[in-house]
CSV table of C-alpha atoms and ligand atoms in Angstrom, one decimal:
chain,number,residue,atom,x,y,z
A,1,MET,CA,73.5,21.9,-35.0
A,2,ASP,CA,73.1,24.3,-32.3
A,3,ASN,CA,72.5,27.5,-33.5
A,4,GLY,CA,71.4,29.2,-30.2
A,5,HIS,CA,68.1,28.2,-28.7
A,6,MET,CA,66.3,30.3,-26.8
A,7,GLY,CA,66.9,28.9,-23.3
A,8,GLY,CA,64.3,30.3,-20.6
A,9,MET,CA,62.4,31.6,-23.8
A,10,GLY,CA,60.6,28.5,-25.1
A,11,GLY,CA,57.4,30.1,-25.0
A,12,MET,CA,57.9,32.3,-28.1
A,13,GLY,CA,56.8,30.3,-30.6
A,14,SER,CA,53.5,29.9,-30.3
A,15,ASP,CA,50.5,32.4,-30.1
A,16,ASN,CA,51.0,36.1,-30.9
A,17,GLN,CA,53.5,34.3,-33.4
A,18,GLU,CA,50.7,32.3,-35.4
A,19,ASP,CA,48.6,35.4,-35.6
A,20,GLY,CA,51.3,37.0,-37.0
A,21,ASN,CA,52.0,34.7,-40.1
A,22,ASN,CA,48.9,34.6,-40.4
A,23,ASP,CA,48.4,38.3,-41.7
A,24,ILE,CA,52.0,38.5,-43.5
A,25,GLY,CA,50.8,35.2,-45.1
A,26,MET,CA,47.6,36.8,-46.6
A,27,GLY,CA,49.0,40.0,-47.5
A,28,GLY,CA,51.9,38.1,-49.9
A,29,MET,CA,48.7,36.2,-51.2
A,30,SER,CA,46.3,39.1,-52.0
A,31,GLY,CA,49.6,41.2,-52.9
A,32,MET,CA,48.0,43.9,-51.5
A,33,MET,CA,50.4,44.3,-48.6
A,34,ASN,CA,50.8,47.7,-47.4
A,35,HIS,CA,54.4,48.5,-48.2
A,36,GLY,CA,54.5,50.3,-44.9
A,37,ASP,CA,53.4,47.1,-42.6
A,38,ILE,CA,56.5,45.8,-42.1
A,39,PRO,CA,57.3,43.3,-38.9
A,40,ARG,CA,59.3,45.1,-35.9
A,41,LEU,CA,62.4,42.6,-35.4
A,42,ALA,CA,61.8,41.0,-31.2
A,43,ALA,CA,65.1,42.0,-29.7
A,44,SER,CA,68.0,39.9,-28.9
A,45,GLU,CA,68.0,38.7,-24.9
A,46,GLY,CA,71.6,38.2,-25.4
A,47,ILE,CA,71.5,35.1,-24.5
A,48,ASN,CA,74.0,32.9,-26.8
A,49,GLU,CA,77.3,33.8,-28.3
A,50,LEU,CA,77.3,35.1,-31.6
A,51,SER,CA,78.1,32.5,-33.7
A,52,ILE,CA,81.2,33.0,-36.2
A,53,PRO,CA,81.2,30.9,-39.7
A,54,PRO,CA,84.5,29.0,-40.1
A,55,VAL,CA,87.0,30.1,-42.5
A,56,LEU,CA,86.9,27.7,-45.2
A,57,GLU,CA,90.0,25.5,-45.3
A,58,ARG,CA,92.1,24.9,-48.1
A,59,GLN,CA,91.9,21.1,-49.3
A,60,GLN,CA,95.0,19.3,-49.1
A,61,GLY,CA,96.3,16.9,-52.0
A,62,GLN,CA,93.1,17.2,-54.0
A,63,ASP,CA,92.6,19.4,-57.5
A,64,PHE,CA,90.9,21.5,-56.1
A,65,ASP,CA,91.6,24.3,-52.7
A,66,TYR,CA,88.2,24.5,-51.9
A,67,GLU,CA,85.2,22.8,-51.6
A,68,VAL,CA,81.8,24.0,-51.3
A,69,THR,CA,78.6,22.1,-50.9
A,70,ALA,CA,74.6,23.1,-50.7
A,71,GLN,CA,73.4,21.0,-48.6
A,72,GLN,CA,70.2,20.3,-46.0
A,73,GLY,CA,70.3,19.8,-42.6
A,74,THR,CA,68.7,20.9,-39.3
A,75,THR,CA,69.3,23.4,-37.0
A,76,GLU,CA,68.1,24.0,-33.4
A,77,PHE,CA,67.3,27.7,-33.1
A,78,PHE,CA,64.3,26.8,-30.6
A,79,GLU,CA,65.0,24.9,-27.7
A,80,GLY,CA,64.5,21.3,-28.2
A,81,VAL,CA,62.9,21.6,-31.7
A,82,SER,CA,64.8,21.0,-35.0
A,83,THR,CA,64.0,23.3,-38.0
A,84,ASP,CA,64.9,22.4,-41.6
A,85,THR,CA,67.4,24.4,-43.2
A,86,TYR,CA,70.0,24.6,-45.9
A,87,GLY,CA,73.5,25.5,-45.7
A,88,TYR,CA,77.2,25.0,-47.4
A,89,ASN,CA,78.9,22.4,-46.1
A,90,GLY,CA,77.2,22.2,-42.9
A,91,ASP,CA,73.1,22.8,-41.7
A,92,LEU,CA,73.3,26.8,-41.9
A,93,LEU,CA,74.6,29.7,-43.5
A,94,GLY,CA,78.0,28.8,-45.2
A,95,PRO,CA,81.8,28.8,-44.1
A,96,THR,CA,84.0,32.3,-45.2
A,97,LEU,CA,85.2,31.9,-48.4
A,98,LYS,CA,88.8,34.1,-47.9
A,99,LEU,CA,90.7,35.3,-51.3
A,100,GLU,CA,93.5,37.5,-50.9
A,101,GLU,CA,93.8,40.2,-52.9
A,102,GLY,CA,95.4,38.7,-57.0
A,103,GLU,CA,94.5,35.2,-56.2
A,104,SER,CA,93.1,32.6,-57.8
A,105,VAL,CA,91.3,29.4,-56.9
A,106,ASP,CA,89.6,26.2,-58.3
A,107,VAL,CA,86.6,26.0,-56.4
A,108,LYS,CA,84.3,22.5,-56.3
A,109,ILE,CA,81.2,23.3,-56.0
A,110,THR,CA,78.6,20.7,-55.3
A,111,ASN,CA,74.9,20.5,-55.0
A,112,ASP,CA,73.6,17.7,-52.7
A,113,LEU,CA,70.2,19.1,-52.5
A,114,ASP,CA,66.8,17.9,-54.0
A,115,GLU,CA,66.5,20.2,-56.0
A,116,VAL,CA,68.3,22.5,-58.6
A,117,THR,CA,70.4,25.3,-57.0
A,118,THR,CA,73.5,27.8,-58.5
A,119,PHE,CA,76.8,29.5,-56.5
A,120,HIS,CA,76.4,32.8,-57.2
A,121,TRP,CA,79.6,34.9,-55.8
A,122,HIS,CA,77.4,38.3,-55.5
A,123,GLY,CA,80.3,41.1,-55.7
A,124,LEU,CA,83.2,39.1,-57.7
A,125,GLU,CA,84.1,40.4,-60.9
A,126,VAL,CA,84.3,36.5,-62.9
A,127,PRO,CA,83.5,35.8,-66.3
A,128,GLY,CA,79.6,35.3,-66.6
A,129,GLU,CA,80.5,31.5,-67.3
A,130,ILE,CA,81.0,31.1,-63.6
A,131,ASP,CA,79.1,33.8,-61.9
A,132,GLY,CA,76.7,31.3,-61.3
A,133,GLY,CA,73.5,33.1,-62.0
A,134,PRO,CA,70.3,31.9,-63.1
A,135,HIS,CA,72.2,30.2,-66.3
A,136,GLY,CA,74.5,28.3,-63.7
A,137,GLU,CA,72.8,25.6,-62.7
A,138,ILE,CA,73.8,22.7,-60.7
A,139,GLN,CA,71.9,19.4,-60.8
A,140,PRO,CA,71.2,17.7,-57.7
A,141,GLY,CA,74.0,15.0,-57.0
A,142,GLU,CA,76.4,17.0,-59.6
A,143,SER,CA,79.8,18.9,-59.0
A,144,GLN,CA,82.1,21.3,-61.1
A,145,ILE,CA,84.9,23.1,-60.4
A,146,ILE,CA,85.5,26.6,-61.0
A,147,THR,CA,88.3,29.2,-60.8
A,148,LEU,CA,87.6,32.1,-58.8
A,149,GLU,CA,89.9,34.9,-59.5
A,150,ALA,CA,90.3,37.7,-56.8
A,151,ASP,CA,91.5,40.2,-59.0
A,152,GLN,CA,89.5,43.3,-57.7
A,153,PRO,CA,90.4,45.0,-54.4
A,154,ALA,CA,90.0,43.7,-50.9
A,155,ALA,CA,86.2,43.5,-50.3
A,156,THR,CA,83.1,42.4,-48.3
A,157,LEU,CA,81.6,40.0,-50.7
A,158,TRP,CA,79.0,36.7,-50.6
A,159,TYR,CA,77.6,33.9,-52.3
A,160,HIS,CA,74.4,32.7,-52.7
A,161,PRO,CA,72.1,30.6,-54.7
A,162,HIS,CA,70.3,32.0,-57.2
A,163,VAL,CA,68.0,29.4,-59.5
A,164,HIS,CA,65.1,31.3,-61.4
A,165,GLY,CA,62.1,31.1,-59.4
A,166,SER,CA,63.8,29.2,-56.4
A,167,THR,CA,65.9,32.1,-54.9
A,168,ALA,CA,63.9,33.4,-52.3
A,169,GLU,CA,63.0,29.9,-50.8
A,170,GLN,CA,66.5,28.8,-50.9
A,171,VAL,CA,68.5,31.8,-49.5
A,172,PHE,CA,65.6,31.9,-46.6
A,173,LYS,CA,66.4,28.4,-45.8
A,174,GLY,CA,69.6,29.0,-44.8
A,175,LEU,CA,72.1,29.5,-48.4
A,176,SER,CA,74.6,32.4,-48.0
A,177,GLY,CA,78.0,32.5,-47.2
A,178,MET,CA,80.8,35.1,-47.0
A,179,LEU,CA,83.4,35.6,-49.5
A,180,LEU,CA,85.9,38.1,-48.2
A,181,ILE,CA,88.5,39.6,-50.7
A,182,ALA,CA,91.6,40.2,-48.3
A,183,GLU,CA,94.7,42.9,-48.2
A,184,GLY,CA,97.3,41.2,-49.8
A,185,ALA,CA,100.8,40.2,-47.5
A,186,GLY,CA,101.9,43.2,-48.8
A,187,SER,CA,99.7,45.4,-47.7
A,188,ASP,CA,100.3,48.3,-45.3
A,189,SER,CA,96.9,48.2,-43.9
A,190,GLU,CA,96.4,48.5,-40.2
A,191,LEU,CA,92.9,47.9,-40.3
A,192,PRO,CA,91.8,45.2,-38.1
A,193,ARG,CA,92.0,41.6,-39.8
A,194,GLU,CA,92.3,39.0,-37.4
A,195,TYR,CA,88.9,37.0,-38.4
A,196,GLY,CA,86.9,36.1,-36.0
A,197,VAL,CA,89.1,38.3,-33.0
A,198,ASP,CA,88.7,41.8,-34.3
A,199,ASP,CA,87.4,41.2,-37.4
A,200,ILE,CA,83.7,39.7,-37.7
A,201,PRO,CA,81.1,39.1,-40.3
A,202,LEU,CA,78.0,40.0,-39.3
A,203,ILE,CA,75.2,38.5,-41.4
A,204,PHE,CA,71.8,40.5,-40.2
A,205,GLN,CA,69.0,38.5,-41.7
A,206,ASP,CA,65.1,38.2,-40.5
A,207,ARG,CA,63.4,34.6,-40.5
A,208,LEU,CA,59.5,33.9,-40.0
A,209,PHE,CA,58.8,30.4,-38.6
A,210,ASP,CA,55.4,28.9,-38.7
A,211,LYS,CA,53.9,27.6,-35.3
A,212,ASP,CA,55.7,24.2,-35.5
A,213,ASN,CA,58.9,26.2,-35.7
A,214,GLN,CA,59.7,25.4,-39.4
A,215,LEU,CA,60.4,27.4,-42.0
A,216,SER,CA,57.6,26.8,-44.2
A,217,TYR,CA,58.2,28.9,-47.3
A,218,ASP,CA,55.8,28.2,-49.4
A,219,ARG,CA,53.3,29.2,-46.7
A,220,LEU,CA,55.4,32.2,-45.2
A,221,MET,CA,56.3,33.9,-48.0
A,222,ASN,CA,55.3,37.5,-49.1
A,223,GLN,CA,55.3,38.6,-52.9
A,224,ASP,CA,56.6,41.4,-51.7
A,225,GLY,CA,59.7,40.1,-50.3
A,226,THR,CA,59.5,37.8,-46.6
A,227,LEU,CA,59.7,39.2,-43.6
A,228,GLY,CA,59.9,37.9,-40.2
A,229,ASP,CA,59.6,39.2,-36.5
A,230,VAL,CA,63.1,36.9,-36.1
A,231,SER,CA,66.1,38.3,-36.2
A,232,ILE,CA,68.9,35.9,-36.4
A,233,VAL,CA,73.1,37.2,-36.7
A,234,ASN,CA,75.2,34.6,-38.5
A,235,GLY,CA,72.2,32.8,-37.7
A,236,THR,CA,72.1,32.9,-34.0
A,237,ILE,CA,69.1,33.7,-32.4
A,238,ASN,CA,69.9,35.7,-29.6
A,239,PRO,CA,72.8,36.8,-30.0
A,240,LYS,CA,75.7,38.4,-27.8
A,241,LEU,CA,79.5,39.1,-28.7
A,242,THR,CA,82.4,39.2,-26.6
A,243,VAL,CA,84.3,41.9,-27.8
A,244,THR,CA,88.2,41.8,-26.7
A,245,LYS,CA,90.2,44.1,-29.0
A,246,SER,CA,89.5,48.3,-28.2
A,247,VAL,CA,89.2,48.7,-31.8
A,248,MET,CA,86.8,45.7,-34.0
A,249,ARG,CA,86.2,46.0,-37.9
A,250,PHE,CA,82.6,44.6,-38.3
A,251,ARG,CA,81.9,43.2,-41.8
A,252,LEU,CA,77.8,44.0,-42.0
A,253,LEU,CA,76.0,42.1,-44.4
A,254,ASN,CA,72.6,42.6,-45.1
A,255,GLY,CA,71.4,38.8,-45.8
A,256,ALA,CA,67.6,39.1,-45.8
A,257,ASN,CA,65.2,38.7,-48.6
A,258,ALA,CA,63.7,41.8,-48.3
A,259,ARG,CA,64.0,44.1,-45.0
A,260,ASN,CA,66.2,47.2,-45.3
A,261,TYR,CA,68.2,47.4,-42.0
A,262,THR,CA,69.1,50.8,-40.2
A,263,PHE,CA,72.2,50.7,-37.9
A,264,GLN,CA,72.8,52.6,-34.7
A,265,LEU,CA,74.5,52.1,-31.2
A,266,SER,CA,72.5,52.3,-28.3
A,267,ASN,CA,74.5,55.4,-26.7
A,268,GLY,CA,73.8,57.1,-30.1
A,269,ALA,CA,78.0,57.1,-30.0
A,270,ASN,CA,79.5,57.9,-33.7
A,271,PHE,CA,81.1,54.7,-35.6
A,272,THR,CA,83.5,54.7,-38.4
A,273,GLN,CA,82.4,53.7,-41.5
A,274,ILE,CA,85.4,51.9,-43.3
A,275,ALA,CA,84.4,50.3,-46.9
A,276,SER,CA,81.0,49.8,-48.8
A,277,ASP,CA,80.0,47.0,-51.1
A,278,GLY,CA,83.2,46.8,-53.1
A,279,GLY,CA,86.1,47.4,-51.2
A,280,LEU,CA,87.0,50.4,-48.7
A,281,LEU,CA,85.7,54.2,-49.0
A,282,ASP,CA,87.4,56.8,-50.8
A,283,GLU,CA,88.1,57.9,-47.4
A,284,PRO,CA,86.3,56.9,-43.9
A,285,VAL,CA,83.1,58.5,-42.4
A,286,GLU,CA,82.4,58.6,-39.0
A,287,THR,CA,78.7,58.8,-38.9
A,288,ASP,CA,75.9,57.2,-36.1
A,289,THR,CA,73.8,55.8,-38.6
A,290,LEU,CA,74.0,53.2,-41.4
A,291,THR,CA,71.6,51.9,-43.5
A,292,LEU,CA,72.1,48.6,-45.6
A,293,ALA,CA,69.2,47.5,-48.3
A,294,ALA,CA,68.7,43.5,-48.9
A,295,SER,CA,72.6,42.6,-50.5
A,296,GLU,CA,74.5,45.5,-49.5
A,297,ARG,CA,77.4,45.0,-47.0
A,298,ALA,CA,80.0,47.7,-44.8
A,299,GLU,CA,82.6,47.1,-43.2
A,300,ILE,CA,82.9,49.9,-40.0
A,301,LEU,CA,85.2,50.1,-36.6
A,302,ILE,CA,83.9,50.5,-32.9
A,303,ASP,CA,85.8,52.0,-31.0
A,304,PHE,CA,85.3,50.3,-27.3
A,305,SER,CA,88.8,51.1,-25.9
A,306,THR,CA,86.9,54.3,-23.3
A,307,MET,CA,84.4,51.4,-22.6
A,308,THR,CA,84.3,49.4,-19.3
A,309,GLU,CA,82.5,46.2,-18.2
A,310,GLU,CA,79.7,47.8,-16.8
A,311,GLU,CA,78.8,49.6,-19.2
A,312,SER,CA,76.0,47.7,-22.2
A,313,LEU,CA,76.5,48.6,-25.9
A,314,ALA,CA,74.5,47.1,-28.8
A,315,ILE,CA,73.9,47.5,-32.8
A,316,ILE,CA,70.2,48.4,-33.2
A,317,ASN,CA,68.2,49.2,-36.0
A,318,ASP,CA,66.3,52.7,-36.2
A,319,GLU,CA,63.2,51.3,-34.1
A,320,GLY,CA,65.7,50.8,-31.3
A,321,THR,CA,65.3,47.3,-31.3
A,322,VAL,CA,69.1,45.3,-29.8
A,323,LEU,CA,69.7,42.9,-32.5
A,324,LEU,CA,73.4,42.5,-31.1
A,325,PRO,CA,74.9,43.5,-27.5
A,326,PHE,CA,78.0,43.3,-26.8
A,327,GLU,CA,79.8,41.7,-23.6
A,328,ILE,CA,82.8,44.1,-23.2
A,329,ALA,CA,86.2,41.9,-22.0
A,330,LEU,CA,88.9,44.1,-23.3
A,331,GLU,CA,92.2,42.1,-23.4
A,332,ASP,CA,94.5,44.2,-24.8
A,333,SER,CA,95.6,48.2,-23.9
A,334,PRO,CA,94.0,51.1,-25.8
A,335,ALA,CA,95.5,50.9,-29.2
A,336,ASP,CA,96.5,54.3,-30.8
A,337,SER,CA,93.8,54.4,-33.2
A,338,ALA,CA,94.5,52.9,-36.8
A,339,ASN,CA,96.5,55.3,-39.3
A,340,MET,CA,93.2,56.1,-41.8
A,341,TRP,CA,93.6,57.2,-45.1
A,342,THR,CA,92.1,60.4,-46.7
A,343,THR,CA,92.2,61.1,-50.2
A,344,ASP,CA,92.9,64.3,-52.7
A,345,GLU,CA,91.4,62.9,-55.6
A,346,PRO,CA,87.5,63.4,-56.3
A,347,PHE,CA,85.4,60.7,-56.3
A,348,LEU,CA,84.3,61.2,-59.8
A,349,THR,CA,86.5,63.1,-62.2
A,350,GLU,CA,84.4,65.7,-64.1
A,351,GLN,CA,84.7,63.6,-66.9
A,352,GLU,CA,83.0,60.4,-65.4
A,353,THR,CA,80.1,62.9,-64.0
A,354,GLU,CA,79.3,64.4,-67.5
A,355,MET,CA,79.2,61.3,-69.4
A,356,PRO,CA,76.1,60.9,-71.0
A,357,VAL,CA,73.3,57.8,-69.9
A,358,SER,CA,73.8,55.5,-72.1
A,359,LYS,CA,71.4,52.4,-70.5
A,360,GLU,CA,68.0,53.4,-68.7
A,361,ILE,CA,66.2,50.7,-66.2
A,362,GLU,CA,63.3,51.3,-65.0
A,363,LEU,CA,61.9,49.3,-62.1
A,364,PHE,CA,58.1,49.6,-61.6
A,365,GLY,CA,55.5,47.1,-59.9
A,366,MET,CA,55.0,45.3,-56.9
A,367,ALA,CA,54.3,42.0,-55.6
A,368,ASP,CA,54.5,39.8,-58.3
A,369,MET,CA,53.7,42.5,-61.2
A,370,VAL,CA,57.3,43.4,-60.6
A,371,THR,CA,59.1,44.4,-64.2
A,372,ILE,CA,62.6,46.1,-65.5
A,373,ASN,CA,61.4,48.3,-68.4
A,374,GLY,CA,58.5,47.1,-68.6
A,375,LYS,CA,59.3,43.1,-69.4
A,376,LYS,CA,59.6,40.5,-67.0
A,377,PHE,CA,63.0,37.9,-67.1
A,378,ASP,CA,63.6,36.0,-69.9
A,379,MET,CA,66.8,33.5,-70.0
A,380,ASP,CA,66.5,34.0,-73.5
A,381,ARG,CA,66.5,37.6,-74.6
A,382,ILE,CA,69.4,40.0,-74.3
A,383,ASP,CA,68.0,43.0,-72.6
A,384,PHE,CA,71.6,45.6,-73.5
A,385,ARG,CA,75.2,44.3,-74.4
A,386,GLN,CA,77.8,46.3,-73.2
A,387,GLU,CA,81.9,46.1,-74.6
A,388,GLN,CA,84.3,44.2,-72.0
A,389,GLY,CA,86.1,47.3,-70.5
A,390,VAL,CA,84.3,50.1,-71.3
A,391,THR,CA,82.2,52.3,-69.2
A,392,GLU,CA,78.8,53.7,-69.7
A,393,VAL,CA,76.5,55.8,-67.7
A,394,TRP,CA,73.5,53.5,-66.3
A,395,GLU,CA,70.4,55.1,-65.2
A,396,VAL,CA,68.0,53.6,-62.9
A,397,TYR,CA,64.6,55.3,-62.5
A,398,ASN,CA,62.1,53.6,-59.7
A,399,LYS,CA,59.0,54.9,-61.1
A,400,PRO,CA,56.2,55.0,-58.4
A,401,ASP,CA,53.2,53.5,-58.6
A,402,MET,CA,49.6,54.5,-57.3
A,403,MET,CA,50.2,53.1,-53.6
A,404,GLY,CA,53.5,55.4,-53.8
A,405,GLY,CA,56.2,52.1,-55.0
A,406,MET,CA,58.5,50.8,-53.0
A,407,ILE,CA,62.2,50.6,-52.2
A,408,HIS,CA,63.9,48.4,-55.1
A,409,PRO,CA,67.6,47.3,-53.8
A,410,PHE,CA,69.0,47.1,-57.9
A,411,HIS,CA,71.8,44.6,-58.0
A,412,ILE,CA,74.2,44.4,-61.3
A,413,HIS,CA,76.4,41.1,-61.8
A,414,GLY,CA,80.0,41.0,-62.7
A,415,THR,CA,80.9,44.4,-62.0
A,416,GLN,CA,81.6,47.0,-58.8
A,417,PHE,CA,80.1,50.5,-60.1
A,418,LYS,CA,80.5,54.5,-59.2
A,419,ILE,CA,77.5,56.2,-58.4
A,420,ILE,CA,77.6,59.3,-59.9
A,421,SER,CA,74.5,60.7,-58.4
A,422,ARG,CA,71.4,60.4,-57.1
A,423,ASP,CA,68.3,63.1,-58.8
A,424,GLY,CA,71.4,64.6,-59.5
A,425,GLU,CA,72.9,65.3,-56.3
A,426,GLU,CA,76.4,64.0,-55.6
A,427,VAL,CA,76.2,61.2,-53.3
A,428,GLU,CA,77.2,61.1,-49.7
A,429,PRO,CA,80.6,60.3,-48.8
A,430,ASN,CA,79.6,56.7,-47.2
A,431,GLU,CA,78.7,55.4,-51.1
A,432,GLN,CA,81.6,57.4,-52.4
A,433,GLY,CA,83.7,54.0,-52.5
A,434,LEU,CA,82.9,50.8,-55.1
A,435,LYS,CA,79.4,49.3,-55.1
A,436,ASP,CA,77.4,46.3,-56.9
A,437,SER,CA,74.3,47.1,-54.9
A,438,VAL,CA,71.8,50.8,-54.9
A,439,LEU,CA,68.9,51.8,-52.5
A,440,VAL,CA,66.5,53.4,-54.6
A,441,GLU,CA,63.9,55.0,-54.0
A,442,PRO,CA,60.2,55.4,-55.1
A,443,GLY,CA,60.7,58.6,-57.7
A,444,GLU,CA,64.5,58.2,-57.7
A,445,ARG,CA,66.4,58.5,-60.7
A,446,VAL,CA,70.2,57.0,-59.8
A,447,LYS,CA,73.2,57.7,-62.0
A,448,LEU,CA,76.0,54.9,-61.9
A,449,LEU,CA,79.3,54.4,-63.9
A,450,VAL,CA,79.6,50.8,-64.7
A,451,THR,CA,82.7,48.6,-66.5
A,452,PHE,CA,82.3,44.9,-67.2
A,453,PRO,CA,86.0,43.7,-66.9
A,454,GLU,CA,84.8,40.6,-67.5
A,455,LYS,CA,82.9,39.2,-70.5
A,456,GLY,CA,80.1,36.9,-70.2
A,457,ILE,CA,75.9,37.0,-69.6
A,458,PHE,CA,74.9,39.1,-67.0
A,459,VAL,CA,71.8,39.5,-64.7
A,460,PHE,CA,71.0,42.3,-62.7
A,461,HIS,CA,67.9,42.7,-60.6
A,462,CYS,CA,66.1,43.9,-57.6
A,463,HIS,CA,67.4,42.2,-54.6
A,464,ILE,CA,64.6,41.9,-52.8
A,465,LEU,CA,64.8,38.1,-53.3
A,466,GLU,CA,60.7,37.7,-54.5
A,467,HIS,CA,60.9,40.1,-56.4
A,468,GLU,CA,64.0,38.8,-58.2
A,469,ASP,CA,62.5,35.3,-58.6
A,470,ASN,CA,58.8,37.4,-59.8
A,471,GLY,CA,60.8,38.7,-63.1
A,472,MET,CA,62.2,41.7,-61.9
A,473,MET,CA,65.3,41.1,-63.7
A,474,GLY,CA,67.5,41.6,-66.7
A,475,GLN,CA,70.1,40.2,-68.9
A,476,ILE,CA,73.3,42.0,-70.7
A,477,GLU,CA,75.7,40.4,-72.7
A,478,VAL,CA,79.2,41.7,-72.4
A,479,TYR,CA,81.4,41.0,-75.3
B,1,C2O,CU1,72.9,38.7,-54.7
B,1,C2O,CU2,72.0,38.5,-58.0
B,1,C2O,O1,72.3,38.4,-56.6
B,2,CU,CU1,74.7,39.0,-57.1
B,3,CU,CU1,61.9,45.2,-56.2
C-alpha cells in the first residue's frame, strides 16, 4: 500500500532521526524520561492528498453484515521503503464502520495475525461480553460473529485492539479504525454529513521509525508512552486536504499511543466544536484551541466560505507545527450557515451535581510503576461493582509524584459519562457533552457521573497505551 511517501524528502529517515530514537529509547528503558521531553513533530509538507478510510461495505448474502479482519501488511510511508504494518481489512488502519442510531448489525471479527488480538469498540455501550477488552481474546486464525447495537446518540467512536500487554504495540503498528454512529434517517440535523466530502475523519497519530524506517516497537517503545517525531493523519505522511465545501465537518481522533494534541488554525481563526467523545455538545462552542488527550475525539466545523484559493490555512498544533494544510477549491456557493442548536436545560441537574462520590480512583506513577488505587491490573480481580442503569459518581484523582507527575487520560469502557467538575469547578462548555475519556492533570480531581446501560465486566484505564499495558487498569462488574 502506498500511503503517501516522502516524495523528494527521501533523506528524512536516517541520521538525525537515529539519534532521536536512541534518546527516546534509552529514556524509556531507564524509566526516567523527563516528563517534558516530548519530541517535536515534523511539519507536513503538504505533498500527499490525505487518505480517507473507506466506509466498510455491508456484506450481501452472508450470515453477518460486516467483516473486520486484523491482518499484517506493508505500507510505503517513505519512498521505496516498505514498512511492516498492521491493519484491518488492509495494510494500515481500518475502514470506517458506520452504523445508524438505533441500528443493530452482526459483525464477523477475524484474527489473521500471528498473535492474539481483541476487537474493542471504544465508546460503544455494548455488553461486556462483546466489548473486546482484555477478556475478549481472539486466537490467530479464529473468527467470531458478534452483534453490535448502536443504542446511543450519534457520535464519533473508534475501534482498536486491547490484548493485555500488547495493545500499545498493535496500535502502534497500525490497528485502529473509526466507528461512526450517524444521525438516523429521520434526523433534522443540518450538519454536513457527506462522508469524505464535507464530513471527514481525521486520525492523528505520531510515529517513530528506526533507521530502516520500520516501526520496531520493542526497540522504540517508551514505558511512559511511545512518542514519535513523524506526524501521520489517517496514516498519511505529509498530508494535505483539498477542501471543496464551504463548511466542513471534521471528526478528530487522537489515535496516538500517548501524545496530547492541542489543535489550532494557522490563521488563529475560530472554529466551532460541535461534539465531544459521545456525541453533540449541549451547545456548539466557538473556540480557537482544542486539546485532545490520547483516545479523545471532537467534531468541529470549519468555515472556509470567505477564503480564496490563494490563502493558506492549516490545522497546526500549539508549537505552530503544520499537521494538515488545506488546499481550497470550493465548489459550492457559500451556504447559509447551518442552524445551530441551543439549550435551555442546564448540563447537569442540581441533584446530579450534588450526588455523593461512591467510587474513588487514584491514578499514580509513571513508566512501569503505574497503578490505580495502588494496584496493577489483574484479570482475575474485580475492583468495583455497579448496578446496571444506576448512576454513580466516580472521583478520579491524579496523584502527583516527586517529579510532578504526568497527565493521564482516564477511560471507562461500556459507558458515556458526564464530567461533573474539575477540582470542584464546572467544566468548560466544550466538555459539556458525553465523554468516555477524560484528561486528568497531575493533582487534579475530576468527578464523573457514570451509568452503565449494559451488564458485564468492563475495564477502566489510563489511555496512554503503555501505561495500560503496564497495568494502569482496573475492572468493574456491572450486574
Ligand atoms: Cu480505547 Cu480500553 O480503550
Ligand atoms: Cu475503550
Ligand atoms: Cu497514564
